[in-house]
Amino acid sequence: MSIKILHTADWHIGKQLLKIDFLEDMNLFLHWLIKCIEENEINVLLMSGDLFDQANPSQLAMKQYYYFLKQLLPLKCKVILTGGNHDSPHVINAPKELLEILDITVVGGVPEAVSELFVEIEVDNQKVVVAAVPFLRDKDIRNVVPGESYDDKIELIRHGINTYFSGVNEYYKANHNGVPFIVMAHLYAQGASVSESEREIQIGNQAGVESAIFGEEPHYVALGHIHRPQIVGKSHIRYSGSPIALSFSEKEDRKEVVILELEGNEFNISSLPIPQFRKLISIKGTVEEVKKVISNYKSESSLIDLAEVLIEEENENIEHIRILEELLTTESENGLQILKGSIKFKNELAGTSKLLTKGEDVSDFSPLQLFEKRLEQDASIESTQDFVNAFKEIMESMQSSDSID
Ligand SMILES: [Mn+2]
């Protein structure tokens, strides 16, 4: 018997994408996870942040979380769960003492002492120690310096993160040296490839860190924050990714959980694919092509598949726009729901927006001035005066009493 650990992250319970609620997806995933933990005899479950999608999760989201924990209890699997940037440390920590009795450790936010991050696990005389580091907020890791620039701020955050993890390693060396060591973290490690639903990471904690900040001490780093499963730098530093696709940019991602098996002082690392409960697809083409794909669509998923539609037509046509609007408001058919759409015309008439530079408003110009701006953009026109005269003539016939210049 060796200690078996499962690493997952970024559940985003309560997540909605436009009008779709991922509640049912989450139900299916959590059901699968319970079975997976049972069948693989997992001793420890690590969830590296972003448990909920919202700082103030809905009652349904909370209920789903507690129901999952209840289902897990008979399996005697130790749970260690950290707060991510989406989570409120207070919401995660509220039931902390009660959960501790049930062998569920939650670290919602940065605790007062580094020692509070450490959890030692012993199974059949084998030991593992976990440092459950949650998302590090600005205020946790640096002192605000008045008048600092944006770049200064990023540099200070990066430095703060670095210092924090050095402290974690120092504590490990002083108190647990030699014990197989796992560090959990919720952050953006430089070099990781990101998707649409992670755009928020660009704001607030823009500071991507080098994976070298984790140092030489950890035998495994269980990362959360990036939704695509991946290795960062070295094979023992990994994002498990989110269990379900949370945006169209994740539609090609495989979804998985990472399994660690202790062998001597090292971990054997493998991954288990998570079944896909619904597909997210993109449909591209002309109106006719898109409509054909939709009417011939065959879904094999247990939940309704979701599509984004990208229509491209030669010429601008109000009818095409109407059809797209209709697709977006129609109920799902053939197990497919159109959720999102855009339309592009190759021969788009140049709109006024392209004529103006930043800060200019269309009302700042007379119609003739705008027309002249448009002419300037077209290098193929040799004699602009003929066009200007023709334009004046048209304008005069439209509003014969007004001066147009
Ligand atoms: Mn996150």
XYZ file of C-alpha atoms and ligand atoms in Angstrom:
406
model
C 0.000 0.000 0.000
C 1.297 3.394 -0.881
C -0.219 6.801 -0.321
C -2.357 7.885 -3.267
C -3.200 11.502 -3.837
C -5.577 13.108 -6.321
C -4.921 16.680 -7.490
C -7.699 18.793 -8.995
C -8.547 22.519 -9.092
C -10.751 25.266 -10.523
C -14.155 23.694 -10.010
C -15.896 27.066 -10.228
C -19.080 25.647 -8.687
C -22.013 27.888 -9.641
C -20.463 28.957 -12.967
C -22.811 30.140 -15.691
C -21.891 30.724 -19.316
C -24.386 33.165 -20.828
C -27.743 31.481 -20.213
C -26.288 28.043 -19.426
C -25.831 26.868 -15.860
C -23.070 24.295 -15.318
C -24.773 22.919 -12.197
C -25.648 19.655 -13.912
C -22.129 19.286 -15.373
C -20.732 19.711 -11.886
C -23.148 17.113 -10.495
C -21.949 14.579 -13.054
C -18.298 15.414 -12.413
C -18.610 15.151 -8.631
C -20.426 11.846 -8.983
C -17.612 10.590 -11.241
C -14.994 11.889 -8.772
C -16.507 9.996 -5.837
C -16.391 6.784 -7.873
C -12.853 7.550 -9.005
C -11.673 8.084 -5.413
C -13.336 4.856 -4.341
C -12.041 2.703 -7.198
C -8.492 4.030 -7.073
C -8.375 3.969 -3.277
C -7.303 7.592 -3.063
C -6.108 8.657 0.405
C -5.914 12.408 -0.121
C -7.869 14.829 -2.298
C -6.178 18.155 -3.099
C -8.305 20.981 -4.543
C -6.049 23.916 -5.454
C -8.405 26.879 -5.392
C -11.416 28.403 -7.141
C -13.879 26.084 -5.473
C -16.716 28.499 -6.246
C -17.107 30.785 -9.231
C -18.355 33.667 -7.112
C -17.086 35.141 -3.858
C -20.710 34.963 -2.712
C -21.793 31.549 -3.968
C -25.485 30.813 -4.415
C -27.259 28.536 -1.966
C -27.415 25.886 -4.674
C -23.639 26.076 -5.181
C -23.052 25.731 -1.431
C -25.443 22.834 -1.251
C -23.604 21.049 -4.059
C -20.273 21.471 -2.234
C -21.529 20.166 1.108
C -23.404 17.311 -0.517
C -20.150 16.262 -2.202
C -18.266 16.335 1.115
C -20.987 14.252 2.716
C -20.767 11.643 -0.065
C -16.999 11.510 0.440
C -17.077 10.849 4.214
C -17.520 7.056 4.102
C -14.476 6.759 1.801
C -12.115 8.042 4.528
C -10.328 10.271 2.045
C -8.489 13.230 3.576
C -9.490 16.520 1.879
C -7.281 19.599 1.599
C -8.894 22.555 -0.105
C -7.567 26.059 -0.689
C -9.233 29.319 -1.714
C -8.572 30.750 -5.182
C -8.914 34.300 -6.497
C -12.626 33.703 -7.149
C -13.235 32.513 -3.602
C -13.962 34.565 -0.536
C -11.544 33.418 2.208
C -14.341 34.009 4.737
C -16.850 31.827 2.903
C -14.330 28.981 2.599
C -13.126 29.344 6.210
C -16.520 29.774 7.899
C -17.015 26.028 8.596
C -13.260 25.394 9.086
C -13.380 24.034 12.632
C -16.361 21.809 11.980
C -14.827 20.416 8.777
C -11.529 19.736 10.574
C -13.339 17.198 12.777
C -14.349 15.399 9.573
C -10.731 15.320 8.331
C -11.372 18.099 5.816
C -8.823 20.920 5.925
C -9.765 24.228 4.314
C -7.406 27.186 3.904
C -9.518 29.992 2.480
C -6.970 32.780 2.746
C -3.443 33.388 3.938
C -3.262 32.465 7.656
C -1.334 34.455 10.257
C 1.452 31.902 10.550
C 3.036 29.755 7.840
C 2.736 26.770 10.186
C -1.052 26.851 9.710
C -0.578 25.873 6.044
C 1.044 22.578 6.909
C -0.851 19.285 7.003
C 0.939 16.033 7.734
C -0.645 12.821 6.523
C 0.291 9.342 7.621
C -0.962 6.169 5.980
C 0.536 2.766 6.856
C 3.676 4.322 8.339
C 4.241 6.427 5.217
C 4.220 10.177 5.561
C 3.496 13.075 3.251
C 3.423 16.740 4.174
C 1.324 19.298 2.298
C 1.672 23.096 2.387
C -1.815 24.301 1.431
C -1.029 27.773 0.073
C -4.170 29.633 -1.063
C -4.297 32.466 -3.613
C -1.977 35.210 -2.363
C -3.716 38.573 -2.352
C -1.895 41.835 -2.760
C -2.403 42.767 0.880
C -1.023 39.413 2.045
C 2.346 39.780 0.435
C 3.404 43.410 0.196
C 3.158 46.772 1.852
C 1.513 49.463 -0.254
C 4.015 52.151 -1.200
C 2.398 55.507 -2.031
C 2.845 56.790 -5.564
C 4.190 53.582 -7.005
C 3.741 52.923 -10.707
C 1.972 49.923 -12.183
C 5.311 48.274 -13.034
C 6.580 48.843 -9.487
C 3.429 47.221 -8.174
C 3.847 44.121 -10.358
C 7.482 43.822 -9.331
C 6.574 44.088 -5.649
C 3.840 41.449 -5.980
C 6.237 39.115 -7.746
C 8.840 39.691 -5.064
C 6.225 39.136 -2.366
C 5.141 35.808 -3.859
C 8.764 34.736 -4.085
C 9.434 35.606 -0.458
C 6.275 33.831 0.658
C 7.249 30.529 -0.958
C 10.802 30.818 0.435
C 9.209 31.062 3.879
C 7.157 27.932 3.158
C 10.315 26.020 2.203
C 12.156 27.299 5.284
C 9.371 26.022 7.504
C 9.436 22.651 5.742
C 13.194 22.302 6.206
C 12.996 23.247 9.868
C 10.071 20.977 10.749
C 9.487 18.244 8.167
C 12.798 17.844 6.360
C 13.043 14.584 4.426
C 9.275 13.921 4.351
C 7.822 13.841 0.801
C 6.579 17.384 0.320
C 3.677 18.797 -1.729
C 3.048 22.518 -2.211
C -0.392 23.687 -3.326
C -0.667 27.105 -5.004
C -3.178 29.173 -6.925
C -1.318 31.550 -9.237
C -0.197 32.281 -12.767
C 3.126 30.595 -13.485
C 4.835 32.193 -16.460
C 4.829 30.176 -19.630
C 1.454 28.551 -18.957
C -1.021 28.854 -21.825
C -4.306 30.455 -20.833
C -7.883 30.525 -22.108
C -10.720 33.043 -22.329
C -12.246 32.205 -18.967
C -8.983 33.066 -17.237
C -8.740 36.565 -18.611
C -9.505 37.955 -15.191
C -6.064 36.818 -14.099
C -4.640 39.632 -16.202
C -6.161 42.047 -13.735
C -5.345 42.181 -10.044
C -2.573 39.676 -9.977
C -0.928 40.297 -13.312
C 2.381 39.186 -11.855
C 3.218 35.864 -13.457
C 5.919 34.082 -11.492
C 8.761 31.852 -12.605
C 8.257 28.235 -11.593
C 11.738 28.469 -9.991
C 10.153 30.312 -7.025
C 8.965 26.947 -5.664
C 12.597 26.043 -5.028
C 14.196 22.604 -4.778
C 12.247 21.391 -1.753
C 8.810 20.305 -3.074
C 8.452 16.835 -4.573
C 5.257 17.986 -6.258
C 3.570 21.357 -6.841
C -0.243 21.118 -7.212
C -1.256 24.241 -9.104
C -4.617 25.833 -9.729
C -5.725 28.921 -11.704
C -5.046 27.894 -15.309
C -7.859 25.787 -16.750
C -5.799 23.795 -19.249
C -3.936 20.844 -17.675
C -0.208 21.303 -18.140
C 3.305 20.942 -16.816
C 5.153 24.163 -16.039
C 8.921 23.886 -16.485
C 9.517 20.617 -14.630
C 7.272 17.540 -14.705
C 6.495 17.728 -10.973
C 5.016 21.242 -11.267
C 1.520 20.937 -12.743
C -1.834 22.480 -13.345
C -4.540 19.821 -13.116
C -6.850 22.172 -15.035
C -10.574 22.595 -14.492
C -12.725 19.442 -14.596
C -15.193 20.825 -17.145
C -14.815 23.263 -20.052
C -15.938 26.638 -18.731
C -15.659 28.646 -21.946
C -15.438 28.109 -25.703
C -11.687 28.693 -25.562
C -11.435 25.470 -23.540
C -13.386 23.414 -26.072
C -10.302 21.523 -27.308
C -8.823 20.905 -23.859
C -8.693 17.425 -22.483
C -9.950 17.471 -18.904
C -8.299 15.365 -16.250
C -7.301 14.841 -12.658
C -3.704 14.094 -11.631
C -2.905 11.001 -9.550
C 0.233 10.822 -7.394
C 1.468 7.593 -5.946
C 4.247 7.680 -3.411
C 7.178 5.421 -4.256
C 10.018 5.745 -1.797
C 10.508 9.468 -1.518
C 9.215 10.317 -4.987
C 5.810 10.539 -6.587
C 4.730 8.533 -9.580
C 2.629 10.988 -11.567
C -0.169 10.003 -13.935
C -3.443 11.490 -15.081
C -6.982 10.207 -15.449
C -9.243 11.642 -18.150
C -12.590 13.043 -16.993
C -15.547 11.999 -19.159
C -16.978 14.801 -21.262
C -20.607 15.437 -20.339
C -21.239 17.884 -23.147
C -19.327 19.330 -26.081
C -18.577 22.965 -26.768
C -18.205 23.540 -30.495
C -17.610 26.338 -33.013
C -19.545 26.397 -36.276
C -18.032 28.571 -39.007
C -19.232 29.397 -42.507
C -21.874 31.215 -44.515
C -25.442 31.381 -43.248
C -26.389 28.403 -45.429
C -23.402 26.313 -44.307
C -24.042 27.055 -40.634
C -27.737 26.205 -40.907
C -26.864 22.916 -42.579
C -24.436 21.903 -39.813
C -27.089 22.682 -37.200
C -29.862 20.723 -38.912
C -27.599 17.679 -39.468
C -26.156 17.794 -35.958
C -26.136 14.616 -33.903
C -25.330 14.892 -30.225
C -23.832 12.002 -28.286
C -23.573 13.853 -24.990
C -25.587 13.336 -21.849
C -26.167 17.105 -21.631
C -27.034 19.554 -24.379
C -24.014 20.534 -26.503
C -23.256 24.230 -26.808
C -22.214 26.076 -29.953
C -20.816 29.391 -30.908
C -21.633 30.418 -34.462
C -19.226 32.456 -36.589
C -20.923 33.533 -39.796
C -18.908 34.947 -42.654
C -20.654 36.327 -45.733
C -19.444 38.265 -48.780
C -21.784 41.210 -48.625
C -23.484 43.114 -45.874
C -27.099 41.980 -45.642
C -29.641 42.735 -42.950
C -31.301 39.357 -43.585
C -28.161 37.511 -42.457
C -28.137 39.485 -39.235
C -31.799 38.610 -38.677
C -31.095 34.882 -39.186
C -28.246 34.988 -36.654
C -30.516 36.654 -34.111
C -33.095 33.964 -34.738
C -30.520 31.185 -34.192
C -29.508 32.750 -30.901
C -33.060 32.894 -29.591
C -34.185 29.436 -30.750
C -34.528 26.590 -28.254
C -32.000 23.780 -28.595
C -32.549 21.294 -31.406
C -30.792 17.952 -32.073
C -29.222 18.293 -28.633
C -27.480 21.518 -29.618
C -27.972 24.983 -28.191
C -26.580 28.022 -30.028
C -25.214 30.194 -27.268
C -23.077 32.790 -28.914
C -22.700 34.252 -32.395
C -20.952 36.789 -34.541
C -21.207 37.834 -38.172
C -18.541 39.194 -40.473
C -18.955 40.667 -43.953
C -15.932 40.560 -46.239
C -17.062 43.629 -48.176
C -18.105 45.645 -45.224
C -18.987 49.251 -45.970
C -16.495 51.427 -44.160
C -18.272 52.750 -41.107
C -17.579 56.160 -39.585
C -15.950 54.509 -36.584
C -12.926 53.671 -38.730
C -12.556 57.307 -39.817
C -12.213 58.710 -36.350
C -9.161 58.645 -34.164
C -9.330 58.271 -30.400
C -11.119 61.121 -28.662
C -12.885 62.287 -31.803
C -16.648 62.089 -32.031
C -18.747 61.911 -35.140
C -20.654 65.012 -33.983
C -17.425 67.038 -34.120
C -17.502 66.905 -37.924
C -19.788 68.070 -40.681
C -20.957 65.447 -43.201
C -18.580 66.920 -45.784
C -15.599 66.743 -43.409
C -16.352 63.075 -42.729
C -16.650 62.406 -46.462
C -13.279 64.036 -47.050
C -11.716 61.903 -44.285
C -13.091 58.835 -46.009
C -11.611 59.920 -49.349
C -8.195 60.398 -47.731
C -8.196 56.726 -46.747
C -8.617 55.586 -50.331
C -5.296 55.813 -52.153
C -6.861 54.680 -55.442
C -8.871 57.889 -55.835
C -6.876 60.372 -57.867
C -9.171 63.358 -58.223
C -11.013 63.836 -54.965
C -12.562 67.115 -56.114
C -15.003 65.358 -58.477
C -16.223 63.215 -55.563
C -16.505 66.215 -53.272
C -18.591 68.070 -55.863
C -20.847 65.070 -56.389
C -21.245 64.684 -52.619
C -22.182 68.349 -52.224
C -24.735 67.963 -54.980
C -26.368 64.979 -53.256
C -26.411 66.725 -49.904
C -27.900 69.841 -51.443
C -30.686 67.897 -53.065
C -31.422 66.238 -49.693
C -31.418 69.344 -47.573
C -31.657 72.163 -50.102
C -32.120 74.946 -47.591
C -29.080 74.092 -45.362
C -25.490 74.876 -45.934
C -23.466 71.656 -45.841
C -20.049 72.933 -45.049
Mn -8.350 31.299 -10.505
